[in-house]
C-alpha angles and dihedrals in degrees: 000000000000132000103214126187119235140159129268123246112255117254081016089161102056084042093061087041098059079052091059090249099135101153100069096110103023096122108007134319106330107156090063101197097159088085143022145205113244116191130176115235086247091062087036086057092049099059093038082051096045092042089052093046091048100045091058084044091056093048090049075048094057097048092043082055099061096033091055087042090235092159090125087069087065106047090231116160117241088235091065105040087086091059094053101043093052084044081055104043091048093054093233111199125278114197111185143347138177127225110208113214143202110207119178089174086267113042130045113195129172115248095180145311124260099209115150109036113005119177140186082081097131097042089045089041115042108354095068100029081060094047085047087062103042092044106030108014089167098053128079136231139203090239114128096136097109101052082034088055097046096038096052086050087050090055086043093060084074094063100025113082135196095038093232117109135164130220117214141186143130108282104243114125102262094046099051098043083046092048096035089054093053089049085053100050083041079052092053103047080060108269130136110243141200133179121221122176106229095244089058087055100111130199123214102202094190090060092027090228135134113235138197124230086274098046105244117140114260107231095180139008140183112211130204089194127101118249087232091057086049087062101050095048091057097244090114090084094053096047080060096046086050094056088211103295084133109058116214128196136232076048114234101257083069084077085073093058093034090068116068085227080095095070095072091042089054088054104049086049086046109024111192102002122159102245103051143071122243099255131188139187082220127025090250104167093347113136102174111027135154110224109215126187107244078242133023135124132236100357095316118155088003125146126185115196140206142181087339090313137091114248090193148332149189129230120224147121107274136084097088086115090060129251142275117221111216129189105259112253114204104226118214108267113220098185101315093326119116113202127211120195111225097202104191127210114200109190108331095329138068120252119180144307148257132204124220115175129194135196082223133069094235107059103227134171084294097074126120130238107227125177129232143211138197106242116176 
């Protein structure tokens, strides 16, 4: 893996705009085009072959979890263990998931899952495949998520019916491009779509169902909102009073694989794999460790330690649930970059990445998007 400096397109920015990616300067430089990531097919094969190994890990993980009854690691109310496990035994639909990888040219180790609700789609899928082709027509990338997207929808029309699904999300920028872009590529695959921001989702307690503005029932959702968010929120109660006659997806047992409590879990099933971390519930002999909040989102409440002292570390407002401890990873440094290697999985399969780099060691919501290309 090489960082390599280009030059950026010229009018980059309405470019992106004509492609409905209107966050890539919100708060400072995003779409990062002055560089790009260069890999050889051998180091492409490694992470297809590691993405495919771990995702079949975490699914033998799911099932350990329940089996063991684990269920204290997540944090996960009694009430709402049921939910998950039927969600689980019916094989309700996943759609998507990002790994998120550590690669130092030699070793690829897993930093977490981003099960529930990855981002960074639209940029991985259709932002840099069109910058590819703009830029390097004759070069290839590892880039299938689109056709993968549309294709696993299209799977997805024998055993969804009827056809009507809607698409929510909060109704900042990056949720709803991201959103909107997976209810085009579910539109695509021929169903009929409808998007609903998250606060407009109702509830009639007399029925028990969920209900759109206009109150029609809602049959099926996909949803761009962590589970632990749902519970909070106190929706968790009324996805067990509707006994699923409302289908939500992500389904509920990706809220196993979403919580970093499932690292330590992954390495007490496979203990010293290649591809994973040594991970703890408590630091135990661990000198250099990165502590990590059960559940947070982009670097919050992380630590990473070294030698007795902390490295580095990120404010925030998670960790109540309590902490896993994970052996430190020293990321490649280009110049004062850290890359992180987001490895998606679309359906059952992976499909392509994405690079977001940070001047920190813990990547945060200041990380930059850059493309990538296959050079061999």
């Amino acid at each position: 893996m090489k960082k390599v400096h280009t030059i950026a397109r010229k009018n980059w920015e309405s470019k992106l705009e004509k492609l409905g990616f209107g966050y890539h300067s919100l708060e400072g430089l995003y779409w990062d085009e002055r560089f790009y990531y260069e890999f050889k097919s051998s180091e492409i094969d490694l992470i297809e072959k590691a993405s495919t190994e771990l995702w079949q890990m975490c699914l033998q993980a799911v099932d350990y979890v329940i089996e063991k009854n684990l269920w204290h690691h997540f944090h996960i109310p009694e009430y709402f263990r049921q939910h998950i496990i039927t969600s689980w035994e019916e094989d309700h639909p996943s759609i998507y998931g990002r790994f998120d990888f550590g690669f130092d040219g030699e070793n690829l180790k897993l930093l977490e899952f981003n099960a529930d609700t990855p981002t960074s789609l639209y940029e991985a899928s259709v932002i840099q495949w069109y910058w590819l082709q703009e830029k390097f027509p004759e070069k290839d990338q590892y880039n299938s998520i689109h056709e993968k997207m549309v294709d696993y929808w299209k799977y997805l029309t024998t055993y969804i019916n009827p056809r009507y699904i809607y698409f929510s999300s909060l109704t900042n920028i990056e949720d709803v491009t991201n959103i909107e872009y997976i209810r085009d590529c579910a539109t695509q695959a021929g169903f009929e779509t409808e998007f609903l921001p998250i606060q407009d989702i109702g509830w009639a307690g007399d029925a028990a169902e969920f209900i759109a503005a206009d109150n029609s029932i809602i049959d099926y959702l996909f949803k761009l909102y962590p589970y632990e968010w749902i519970l909070n929120d106190g929706f968790g109660e009324k996805l067990v009073k509707n006994g699923f006659r409302s289908q939500w997806i992500e389904p509920s047992w990706k809220m196993f694989l979403s919580s970093k409590a499932i690292l330590p879990i992954l390495w007490e099933m496979f203990p010293d794999h290649p591809y994973l971390l040594e991970s703890y519930f408590e630091p135990k002999n661990l000198v250099e460790y990165a502590k990590k909040p059960i559940y947070s989102r982009e670097g919050a409440n992380i630590s990473l330690i070294k030698d007795k002292k902390t490295i580095a570390e990120n404010g925030g407002d998670y960790g109540k649930e309590g902490y896993i401890y994970q052996k430190l990873f020293s990321l490649p440094n280009f110049d004062g970059s850290y890359p992180i290697i987001g490895s998606w999985i679309i359906g059952q399969e992976p499909a392509g990445i994405g690079i977001r780099e940070s001047n920190h060691l813990i990547t945060n919501n200041e990380s930059r998007f850059v493309p990538h290309l296959i050079n061999d």
